[in-house]
Tab-separated table of C-alpha atoms in Angstrom:
chain	number	residue	atom	x	y	z
A	71	MET	CA	-33.340	59.004	-36.062
A	72	HIS	CA	-33.916	62.473	-37.545
A	73	ARG	CA	-33.569	64.008	-34.104
A	74	LEU	CA	-30.093	62.527	-33.606
A	75	ILE	CA	-28.956	63.541	-37.082
A	76	GLU	CA	-30.116	67.117	-36.652
A	77	LYS	CA	-28.254	67.418	-33.344
A	78	GLY	CA	-25.044	65.989	-34.787
A	79	LEU	CA	-25.361	62.836	-32.659
A	80	MET	CA	-25.557	60.554	-35.694
A	81	PHE	CA	-23.659	60.821	-38.998
A	82	GLY	CA	-21.636	63.540	-37.292
A	83	ASN	CA	-18.291	64.707	-38.686
A	84	LEU	CA	-18.678	62.969	-42.044
A	85	ILE	CA	-16.770	64.457	-44.981
A	86	ARG	CA	-18.931	66.057	-47.670
A	87	VAL	CA	-17.981	65.219	-51.256
A	88	ASP	CA	-19.551	67.522	-53.844
A	89	ALA	CA	-16.723	68.736	-56.094
A	90	PRO	CA	-17.038	67.056	-59.525
A	91	VAL	CA	-13.343	66.116	-59.578
A	92	LEU	CA	-13.645	64.361	-56.194
A	93	VAL	CA	-16.837	62.575	-57.220
A	94	GLU	CA	-15.063	61.366	-60.358
A	95	ARG	CA	-12.074	60.145	-58.332
A	96	TYR	CA	-14.371	58.368	-55.893
A	97	ASN	CA	-16.133	56.612	-58.774
A	98	ARG	CA	-12.814	55.465	-60.219
A	99	ALA	CA	-11.827	54.023	-56.860
A	100	LEU	CA	-15.255	52.460	-56.303
A	101	GLN	CA	-15.166	50.792	-59.703
A	102	HIS	CA	-11.597	49.662	-59.027
A	103	LEU	CA	-12.680	47.986	-55.771
A	104	SER	CA	-16.161	46.734	-56.549
A	105	GLY	CA	-16.935	47.271	-60.216
A	106	ARG	CA	-19.745	49.702	-59.344
A	107	LYS	CA	-20.340	53.436	-59.579
A	108	THR	CA	-22.591	56.027	-57.991
A	109	ALA	CA	-24.837	58.391	-59.899
A	110	LEU	CA	-24.912	60.873	-57.017
A	111	ASP	CA	-23.195	64.210	-57.481
A	112	ALA	CA	-22.902	64.902	-53.721
A	113	PHE	CA	-22.631	62.630	-50.699
A	114	HIS	CA	-20.869	62.183	-47.358
A	115	ILE	CA	-18.148	59.679	-46.460
A	116	ASP	CA	-16.708	58.270	-43.228
A	117	ILE	CA	-13.085	57.463	-42.414
A	118	SER	CA	-13.198	54.443	-44.749
A	119	GLY	CA	-14.887	56.282	-47.609
A	120	TYR	CA	-18.203	54.556	-46.949
A	121	SER	CA	-21.168	56.774	-47.801
A	122	PRO	CA	-24.592	56.134	-46.266
A	123	GLU	CA	-26.216	57.802	-49.285
A	124	ILE	CA	-24.397	55.502	-51.722
A	125	GLY	CA	-25.174	52.510	-49.527
A	126	ASP	CA	-28.832	53.483	-49.796
A	127	GLU	CA	-28.514	54.023	-53.573
A	128	LEU	CA	-26.883	50.624	-54.102
A	129	ASP	CA	-29.103	48.939	-51.485
A	130	ASP	CA	-25.912	47.577	-49.976
A	131	ALA	CA	-24.632	48.853	-46.625
A	132	LEU	CA	-21.579	46.601	-47.039
A	133	TYR	CA	-20.513	47.759	-50.483
A	134	LEU	CA	-17.031	48.482	-49.088
A	135	ASN	CA	-17.007	45.563	-46.672
A	136	HIS	CA	-17.716	42.261	-48.403
A	137	GLN	CA	-19.225	39.701	-45.987
A	138	GLY	CA	-18.451	42.094	-43.146
A	139	VAL	CA	-14.864	40.856	-42.780
A	140	ASN	CA	-13.002	42.462	-45.693
A	141	ARG	CA	-13.001	46.186	-45.038
A	142	GLN	CA	-12.042	48.158	-48.127
A	143	PHE	CA	-11.501	51.906	-48.089
A	144	ILE	CA	-11.370	54.944	-50.346
A	145	LEU	CA	-9.365	57.983	-49.264
A	146	LEU	CA	-10.044	61.312	-50.945
A	147	THR	CA	-8.433	63.438	-48.249
A	148	THR	CA	-6.400	62.985	-45.089
A	149	GLU	CA	-9.193	64.870	-43.288
A	150	GLN	CA	-11.049	61.555	-43.197
A	151	SER	CA	-8.890	60.571	-40.203
A	152	SER	CA	-11.189	62.620	-37.937
A	153	ALA	CA	-14.401	61.072	-39.280
A	154	PRO	CA	-16.263	58.211	-37.561
A	155	LEU	CA	-16.588	54.692	-38.949
A	156	LEU	CA	-20.180	53.782	-39.748
A	157	ASN	CA	-21.607	50.263	-39.530
A	158	ALA	CA	-18.593	48.990	-37.609
A	159	LYS	CA	-18.270	45.219	-37.621
A	160	PHE	CA	-15.030	45.180	-35.617
A	161	SER	CA	-13.993	47.532	-32.844
A	162	THR	CA	-10.432	47.667	-34.184
A	163	SER	CA	-11.220	48.878	-37.715
A	164	ARG	CA	-11.408	52.618	-37.094
A	165	GLY	CA	-8.224	52.654	-35.033
A	166	ILE	CA	-6.362	50.791	-37.765
A	167	LEU	CA	-7.514	53.187	-40.478
A	168	LYS	CA	-6.764	56.242	-38.360
A	169	GLN	CA	-3.262	55.001	-37.545
A	170	PHE	CA	-2.603	54.212	-41.205
A	171	ILE	CA	-3.621	57.729	-42.250
A	172	GLU	CA	-1.615	59.409	-39.485
A	173	GLU	CA	1.512	57.342	-40.121
A	174	ASN	CA	1.367	58.107	-43.856
A	175	ARG	CA	-0.156	61.590	-43.694
A	176	ALA	CA	2.470	63.350	-45.828
A	177	GLN	CA	2.463	60.650	-48.505
A	178	LEU	CA	-1.309	60.389	-48.588
A	179	PHE	CA	-1.629	64.169	-48.780
A	180	ALA	CA	0.556	64.141	-51.886
A	181	LEU	CA	-1.202	61.146	-53.457
A	182	THR	CA	-4.762	62.398	-52.836
A	183	ALA	CA	-3.880	65.745	-54.396
A	184	GLN	CA	-4.100	63.977	-57.763
A	185	ASP	CA	-6.044	60.762	-57.270
A	186	ALA	CA	-8.028	58.678	-54.820
A	187	VAL	CA	-6.249	56.063	-52.721
A	188	ALA	CA	-8.037	52.729	-52.604
A	189	GLY	CA	-7.136	49.836	-50.376
A	190	GLU	CA	-8.154	47.059	-48.017
A	191	ILE	CA	-7.530	45.853	-44.485
A	192	VAL	CA	-6.290	42.408	-45.432
A	193	ASN	CA	-6.757	39.254	-43.388
A	194	SER	CA	-6.862	35.546	-44.174
A	195	VAL	CA	-10.622	35.174	-43.561
A	196	TYR	CA	-13.002	35.937	-46.404
A	197	LEU	CA	-16.200	34.563	-44.893
A	198	ALA	CA	-17.223	34.511	-41.227
A	199	ASP	CA	-19.834	31.790	-41.638
A	200	THR	CA	-19.257	30.373	-38.144
A	201	PRO	CA	-18.202	32.086	-34.898
A	202	ALA	CA	-15.079	29.927	-34.771
A	203	ARG	CA	-13.867	31.412	-38.072
A	204	LEU	CA	-13.564	34.832	-36.410
A	205	PHE	CA	-10.755	33.441	-34.285
A	206	ASP	CA	-8.686	32.885	-37.415
A	207	ILE	CA	-8.327	36.660	-37.711
A	208	ARG	CA	-5.063	37.384	-35.903
A	209	LYS	CA	-2.919	39.635	-38.060
A	210	LEU	CA	-4.170	42.457	-40.260
A	211	GLN	CA	-2.267	44.320	-42.949
A	212	ILE	CA	-3.124	47.296	-45.109
A	213	GLU	CA	-2.694	47.303	-48.872
A	214	ALA	CA	-3.267	50.613	-50.622
A	215	ASP	CA	-2.466	52.465	-53.830
A	216	THR	CA	-3.967	55.092	-56.082
A	217	THR	CA	-6.347	53.925	-58.783
A	218	SER	CA	-3.607	54.556	-61.349
A	219	GLY	CA	-1.080	52.488	-59.372
A	220	THR	CA	1.242	55.358	-58.451
A	221	VAL	CA	2.764	53.588	-55.438
A	222	ALA	CA	3.411	50.366	-57.357
A	223	MET	CA	4.935	52.309	-60.261
A	224	ALA	CA	7.131	54.274	-57.852
A	225	ASP	CA	8.400	51.022	-56.369
A	226	ALA	CA	9.114	49.689	-59.850
A	227	LEU	CA	10.849	52.932	-60.826
A	228	GLY	CA	12.936	52.781	-57.672
A	229	GLY	CA	14.086	49.319	-58.671
A	230	MET	CA	14.984	50.537	-62.146
A	231	ILE	CA	16.973	53.429	-60.684
A	232	ASP	CA	18.907	50.979	-58.531
A	233	ARG	CA	19.663	48.867	-61.625
A	234	PHE	CA	20.732	51.971	-63.532
A	235	LYS	CA	23.136	52.926	-60.759
A	236	THR	CA	24.622	49.480	-60.139
A	237	GLU	CA	24.622	47.537	-63.410
A	238	PRO	CA	27.737	48.217	-65.538
A	239	ASP	CA	25.931	48.340	-68.900
A	240	ALA	CA	22.809	50.183	-67.732
A	241	TRP	CA	23.990	53.465	-69.305
A	242	HIS	CA	23.622	51.802	-72.680
A	243	ASP	CA	20.258	50.139	-72.003
A	244	ASP	CA	17.907	52.331	-74.062
A	245	VAL	CA	14.854	50.269	-73.124
A	246	LEU	CA	15.513	50.698	-69.386
A	247	ILE	CA	16.097	54.433	-69.792
A	248	ALA	CA	12.897	54.834	-71.815
A	249	GLN	CA	10.912	52.925	-69.211
A	250	MET	CA	12.353	55.091	-66.423
A	251	ILE	CA	11.465	58.287	-68.258
A	252	GLY	CA	7.939	57.070	-68.956
A	253	MET	CA	7.322	56.083	-65.354
A	254	ALA	CA	8.877	59.280	-63.969
A	255	LYS	CA	6.344	61.314	-65.951
A	256	LYS	CA	3.607	59.595	-63.916
A	257	THR	CA	5.266	59.288	-60.509
A	258	GLY	CA	7.454	62.381	-60.314
A	259	ASP	CA	10.943	62.431	-58.815
A	260	VAL	CA	10.914	59.398	-56.517
A	261	VAL	CA	14.516	60.020	-55.497
A	262	ARG	CA	13.867	63.407	-53.930
A	263	ASN	CA	10.225	62.695	-53.088
A	264	PRO	CA	9.807	58.938	-52.583
A	265	VAL	CA	6.212	57.757	-52.927
A	266	ARG	CA	6.031	54.929	-50.425
A	267	LEU	CA	3.404	53.932	-47.907
A	268	LYS	CA	4.557	52.291	-44.684
A	269	GLN	CA	4.029	48.552	-44.488
A	270	MET	CA	1.877	48.194	-41.378
A	271	GLU	CA	0.720	45.085	-39.542
A	272	PHE	CA	-1.788	44.998	-36.698
A	273	SER	CA	-2.563	42.303	-34.144
A	274	GLN	CA	-6.188	41.594	-33.349
A	275	ASP	CA	-6.013	39.861	-29.974
A	276	ASN	CA	-8.736	41.711	-28.085
A	277	PHE	CA	-11.715	43.004	-30.026
A	278	TRP	CA	-15.469	43.286	-30.351
A	279	THR	CA	-17.313	42.081	-33.418
A	280	ASP	CA	-20.913	42.662	-34.400
A	281	HIS	CA	-21.139	39.225	-36.005
A	282	PHE	CA	-23.414	36.590	-34.448
A	283	GLY	CA	-25.249	38.991	-32.184
A	284	GLY	CA	-22.108	40.606	-30.825
A	285	MET	CA	-18.987	38.998	-29.407
A	286	TYR	CA	-16.159	40.265	-27.210
A	287	VAL	CA	-12.939	38.331	-27.659
A	288	PHE	CA	-10.115	38.680	-25.132
A	289	ARG	CA	-7.102	36.616	-26.229
A	290	GLY	CA	-4.331	38.925	-25.101
A	291	VAL	CA	-5.023	38.618	-21.359
A	292	GLU	CA	-3.808	36.200	-18.713
A	293	HIS	CA	-7.137	34.356	-18.607
A	294	PRO	CA	-8.621	34.435	-22.164
A	295	ALA	CA	-12.365	34.299	-22.783
A	296	ALA	CA	-15.100	35.155	-25.256
A	297	ILE	CA	-18.249	36.940	-24.097
A	298	LEU	CA	-21.320	36.602	-26.310
A	299	ALA	CA	-23.948	39.328	-26.227
A	300	GLY	CA	-26.284	37.281	-28.409
A	301	GLY	CA	-26.225	34.116	-26.298
A	302	LYS	CA	-24.412	30.797	-26.649
A	303	ASP	CA	-27.142	28.893	-28.495
A	304	GLY	CA	-25.913	27.620	-31.844
A	305	VAL	CA	-22.448	29.098	-31.434
A	306	GLY	CA	-20.650	25.772	-31.313
A	307	GLU	CA	-17.190	25.116	-29.958
A	308	LEU	CA	-14.804	28.070	-29.894
A	309	PRO	CA	-10.987	27.890	-29.744
A	310	ILE	CA	-10.706	29.741	-26.431
A	311	PRO	CA	-10.676	28.412	-22.840
A	312	TYR	CA	-13.855	30.099	-21.590
A	313	VAL	CA	-17.066	31.195	-23.266
A	314	PHE	CA	-19.688	33.264	-21.447
A	315	ASP	CA	-22.878	35.057	-22.380
A	316	PHE	CA	-24.660	37.897	-20.589
A	317	ASP	CA	-26.527	35.448	-18.364
A	318	ASP	CA	-23.184	34.382	-16.857
A	319	ARG	CA	-22.886	37.513	-14.740
A	320	SER	CA	-20.743	36.031	-11.987
A	321	ALA	CA	-18.396	34.406	-14.505
A	322	ILE	CA	-17.984	37.694	-16.401
A	323	ALA	CA	-17.348	39.539	-13.141
A	324	LYS	CA	-14.710	36.982	-12.177
A	325	PHE	CA	-13.103	37.226	-15.619
A	326	LEU	CA	-12.849	41.024	-15.336
A	327	GLU	CA	-11.414	40.742	-11.825
A	328	LEU	CA	-8.860	38.025	-12.607
A	329	ASN	CA	-7.507	40.014	-15.540
A	330	ASP	CA	-7.481	43.259	-13.517
A	331	LEU	CA	-9.612	45.024	-16.138
A	332	VAL	CA	-12.055	47.014	-13.971
A	333	GLU	CA	-12.311	49.093	-10.830
A	334	PRO	CA	-15.280	50.320	-8.755
A	335	ILE	CA	-16.333	53.845	-9.720
A	336	ILE	CA	-16.676	54.668	-6.031
A	337	ALA	CA	-12.959	53.961	-5.509
A	338	ALA	CA	-11.657	55.473	-8.755
A	339	ARG	CA	-9.261	58.387	-8.577
A	340	GLY	CA	-9.816	61.664	-10.354
A	341	VAL	CA	-13.607	61.447	-10.714
A	342	ASP	CA	-16.625	62.597	-8.714
A	343	SER	CA	-17.951	59.104	-8.135
A	344	SER	CA	-21.125	60.182	-6.321
A	345	ALA	CA	-22.067	62.525	-9.186
A	346	ILE	CA	-21.542	59.749	-11.727
A	347	LEU	CA	-23.705	57.313	-9.753
A	348	ARG	CA	-26.446	59.926	-9.232
A	349	GLN	CA	-26.526	60.589	-12.963
A	350	LYS	CA	-26.921	56.888	-13.631
A	351	MET	CA	-29.838	56.885	-11.181
A	352	ASP	CA	-31.431	59.749	-13.117
A	353	PHE	CA	-31.195	57.742	-16.339
A	354	LEU	CA	-33.015	54.876	-14.625
A	355	VAL	CA	-35.780	57.267	-13.534
A	356	VAL	CA	-36.025	58.543	-17.113
A	357	SER	CA	-36.532	55.004	-18.381
A	358	VAL	CA	-39.411	54.404	-15.956
A	359	ALA	CA	-41.029	57.806	-16.448
A	360	ALA	CA	-40.912	57.476	-20.226
A	361	LYS	CA	-42.709	54.134	-20.036
A	362	MET	CA	-45.385	55.863	-17.969
A	363	GLY	CA	-45.879	58.443	-20.712
A	364	GLU	CA	-44.398	61.388	-18.792
A	365	ASP	CA	-43.379	64.439	-20.795
A	366	LEU	CA	-39.650	64.745	-20.160
A	367	ALA	CA	-38.976	67.795	-22.326
A	368	GLY	CA	-36.663	70.118	-20.439
A	369	ALA	CA	-36.725	67.894	-17.338
A	370	SER	CA	-34.252	69.101	-14.709
A	371	ARG	CA	-32.642	67.038	-11.965
A	372	ARG	CA	-35.300	68.376	-9.601
A	373	ASP	CA	-38.009	67.183	-11.992
A	374	LEU	CA	-36.407	63.744	-12.118
A	375	ARG	CA	-36.293	63.565	-8.320
A	376	ARG	CA	-39.999	64.342	-8.273
A	377	LEU	CA	-40.672	61.654	-10.856
A	378	GLY	CA	-38.517	59.251	-8.879
A	379	ARG	CA	-40.667	59.803	-5.809
A	380	GLN	CA	-43.830	59.539	-7.891
A	381	TYR	CA	-42.812	56.172	-9.371
A	382	ALA	CA	-40.787	54.916	-6.418
A	383	ARG	CA	-42.551	51.553	-6.452
A	384	ASP	CA	-41.663	51.059	-10.124
A	385	LEU	CA	-37.968	51.903	-9.901
A	386	PRO	CA	-35.795	48.898	-10.837
A	387	GLU	CA	-33.321	47.109	-8.605
A	388	GLU	CA	-30.497	48.857	-10.432
A	389	TRP	CA	-31.696	52.198	-9.043
A	390	LYS	CA	-32.026	50.850	-5.517
A	391	GLY	CA	-28.518	49.379	-5.571
A	392	LEU	CA	-26.976	52.629	-6.809
A	393	ALA	CA	-28.959	54.624	-4.239
A	394	ALA	CA	-27.599	52.454	-1.432
A	395	LEU	CA	-24.058	52.983	-2.717
A	396	VAL	CA	-24.542	56.765	-2.833
A	397	ARG	CA	-25.908	56.736	0.721
A	398	TRP	CA	-22.776	54.919	1.846
A	399	ALA	CA	-20.522	57.402	0.050
A	400	ASP	CA	-22.310	60.659	0.957
A	401	GLU	CA	-24.344	59.981	4.085
A	402	ASP	CA	-22.237	57.464	6.013
A	403	GLY	CA	-24.854	54.793	5.378
A	404	PRO	CA	-24.229	51.062	5.718
A	405	TRP	CA	-22.036	49.370	3.109
A	406	PRO	CA	-24.350	47.847	0.494
A	407	LYS	CA	-23.652	44.287	-0.553
A	408	ILE	CA	-23.871	44.465	-4.338
A	409	THR	CA	-22.713	41.143	-5.738
A	410	SER	CA	-22.187	40.300	-9.388
A	411	GLU	CA	-25.706	38.850	-9.513
A	412	HIS	CA	-27.213	42.175	-8.453
A	413	PRO	CA	-28.667	44.093	-11.438
A	414	ALA	CA	-26.707	47.217	-10.395
A	415	TYR	CA	-23.319	45.516	-10.291
A	416	PHE	CA	-21.956	46.433	-13.722
A	417	TYR	CA	-23.291	49.994	-13.334
A	418	THR	CA	-20.800	50.434	-10.480
A	419	LEU	CA	-17.684	49.609	-12.533
A	420	ARG	CA	-15.431	51.292	-15.062
A	421	ALA	CA	-12.382	50.067	-16.967
A	422	LYS	CA	-8.963	50.477	-15.435
A	423	PRO	CA	-6.653	52.725	-17.474
A	424	ARG	CA	-4.837	50.378	-19.833
A	425	ALA	CA	-4.511	49.568	-23.532
A	426	ASP	CA	-7.917	47.873	-23.820
A	427	SER	CA	-9.915	50.218	-21.579
A	428	ASP	CA	-12.112	51.319	-24.487
A	429	LEU	CA	-13.065	47.694	-25.214
A	430	VAL	CA	-13.792	46.988	-21.540
A	431	ASN	CA	-15.942	50.122	-21.216
A	432	MET	CA	-17.718	49.027	-24.381
A	433	LEU	CA	-18.557	45.710	-22.709
A	434	LEU	CA	-19.660	47.412	-19.481
A	435	ALA	CA	-21.891	49.778	-21.457
A	436	GLU	CA	-23.726	46.837	-23.018
A	437	LEU	CA	-24.017	45.117	-19.638
A	438	ALA	CA	-25.507	48.319	-18.167
A	439	PRO	CA	-27.655	49.539	-21.086
A	440	LEU	CA	-29.876	51.965	-19.125
A	441	ASP	CA	-26.882	54.264	-18.627
A	442	ILE	CA	-27.595	56.033	-21.895
A	443	ARG	CA	-24.617	58.384	-21.729
A	444	GLN	CA	-22.028	55.622	-21.381
A	445	LEU	CA	-23.840	53.558	-24.010
A	446	PHE	CA	-23.683	56.452	-26.488
A	447	ILE	CA	-20.027	57.235	-25.794
A	448	CYS	CA	-18.714	53.676	-25.690
A	449	HIS	CA	-20.996	51.627	-27.933
A	450	LYS	CA	-22.809	53.658	-30.564
A	451	GLU	CA	-23.981	50.635	-32.575
A	452	VAL	CA	-25.926	49.251	-29.596
A	453	PHE	CA	-27.068	52.744	-28.616
A	454	TYR	CA	-28.628	53.391	-32.028
A	455	ARG	CA	-30.421	50.057	-32.019
A	456	ALA	CA	-31.754	50.659	-28.500
A	457	TYR	CA	-32.788	54.222	-29.363
A	458	ALA	CA	-34.962	52.994	-32.225
A	459	SER	CA	-37.117	51.018	-29.764
A	460	TRP	CA	-37.575	53.705	-27.097
A	461	PRO	CA	-40.795	55.664	-26.550
A	462	GLU	CA	-40.785	59.170	-28.006
A	463	GLU	CA	-40.556	60.747	-24.547
A	464	LYS	CA	-37.278	58.986	-23.842
A	465	LYS	CA	-35.885	59.673	-27.314
A	466	ALA	CA	-36.537	63.396	-26.905
A	467	TYR	CA	-34.971	63.554	-23.445
A	468	VAL	CA	-31.882	61.530	-24.354
A	469	ALA	CA	-31.181	63.518	-27.536
A	470	ALA	CA	-31.561	66.823	-25.680
A	471	PHE	CA	-29.427	65.619	-22.781
A	472	LEU	CA	-26.582	64.415	-24.991
A	473	GLU	CA	-26.638	67.620	-27.001
A	474	ARG	CA	-26.635	69.759	-23.852
A	475	GLU	CA	-24.397	67.797	-21.500
A	476	TYR	CA	-22.075	65.894	-23.834
A	477	GLN	CA	-21.720	67.699	-27.144
A	478	VAL	CA	-20.486	70.915	-25.554
A	479	ASP	CA	-17.485	69.243	-23.867
A	480	LYS	CA	-16.845	65.707	-25.009
A	481	ALA	CA	-13.272	65.477	-23.742
A	482	GLY	CA	-14.264	66.885	-20.360
A	483	THR	CA	-17.196	64.499	-20.045
A	484	ARG	CA	-15.060	61.475	-20.888
A	485	ALA	CA	-12.376	62.575	-18.424
A	486	ALA	CA	-15.020	63.033	-15.720
A	487	LEU	CA	-16.446	59.562	-16.374
A	488	PHE	CA	-13.381	57.497	-17.176
A	489	GLY	CA	-10.427	59.526	-15.935
A	490	ALA	CA	-7.375	60.536	-17.936
A	491	GLU	CA	-7.258	57.801	-20.572
A	492	ASP	CA	-7.248	57.427	-24.328
A	493	ASP	CA	-10.243	58.818	-26.145
A	494	MET	CA	-12.747	55.999	-26.546
A	495	ALA	CA	-15.448	57.875	-28.447
A	496	GLU	CA	-15.637	59.096	-31.985
A	497	PRO	CA	-14.159	62.580	-32.496
A	498	ALA	CA	-16.324	65.661	-32.131
A	499	PRO	CA	-19.061	65.553	-34.769
A	500	ALA	CA	-20.335	68.480	-36.745
A	501	ALA	CA	-23.959	68.345	-37.825
A	502	PRO	CA	-24.183	67.361	-41.529
A	503	LYS	CA	-26.019	69.397	-44.098
A	504	PRO	CA	-29.774	68.738	-44.397
A	505	ASP	CA	-29.584	66.752	-47.633
A	506	LEU	CA	-27.950	63.842	-45.752
A	507	ILE	CA	-31.099	63.432	-43.661
A	508	THR	CA	-33.455	63.506	-46.609
A	509	ARG	CA	-31.352	61.136	-48.721
A	510	VAL	CA	-30.603	58.484	-46.118
A	511	GLY	CA	-33.807	58.587	-44.121
A	512	PRO	CA	-34.095	57.980	-40.411
A	513	TRP	CA	-32.091	54.732	-40.378
A	514	GLY	CA	-31.914	53.627	-43.985
A	515	ALA	CA	-28.556	52.480	-45.233
A	516	VAL	CA	-26.877	51.992	-41.870
A	517	THR	CA	-29.092	49.134	-40.738
A	518	GLY	CA	-26.538	46.761	-42.272
A	519	ARG	CA	-23.625	46.339	-39.871
A	520	ARG	CA	-19.962	46.386	-40.583
């Protein structure tokens, strides 16, 4: 994974923590949440405050996420809102944290100027020991405060001020006045500058979870279903009308169609559909050529066409289906019959612009895993796991391609692929300093999933 880290394609845009005062605040918050501390004097953190270096030090990639279902967080700065979320166990977690920070930016800016803010995404499930338990997660709330309890004290002080203003004998209550003065020294003037964080609640109807081999849950659609990436064996009964796995291709296709979640790339507006399909074909050639031991360093599209001709007999059915579709679009060829059982089928689709388009594109990326660009943009957890198993030739090509073709214009690439829709990828990463690579190692602390 060194190659990805060096190119800013992994651990990108993390926040570096090296000031002694920030390290000390982080340790206070970490001890407050988990009873542990770090001995490191410099590390990097994601949007939740998780540090891969500390995870490696503690030998616990879930030190801020007990059992993978109770995401805690440590905020040292509002700049964390632009950082990625590592080891994601739920697709909704980063969006929730980002929205919390943005909605409370002014308050959090003031609070983190003096202390760390520690908190938790609260739900009623503490242990996801069976797949069915994941369906009990419906509403999520955020609880947060500084390690010294500034928000709670400000609320208490506000109540005292109300008593002082409304109770007839409050002017003579020396104890109340002394308590107000003592608290005000810690909280500041809560009348002019109220220290309150918005009470926020989030629904979790449609989501992906990394538990049990990966599961996509769609409850907020007309025809609800769960789609299991890891297979249905041993899953047991789930409280949802339909359950599919990746072998149920026709059923998944019908589910996506009935709920109006996808559209054919070839018919999508605002994109160069032929260019997208040709690029997918190139990725399929890369996969074959890499298996054959071809050196793909600096390979151009012309080189890939040559390799495609050279290994024409070895090209998969996915390539042949996409080629037939391109011939229809560009050369007035016959309409190819690509059914849901055809290996190329899910490569020909994209999500329709709607609230859950990022989740649908995430599912499509896992159903069409040889499209390495979409897999990286939409489903980084699966991308990183797949990358670890690739031959070196493919690793080198993919890293160079993503750095050259994606890193330079992420927003433009996403718009070209998916149209004008909400950003589904992590924000633009900046390559971390070298010590992150040496401390964490090529995969190290992030093998545990969130």
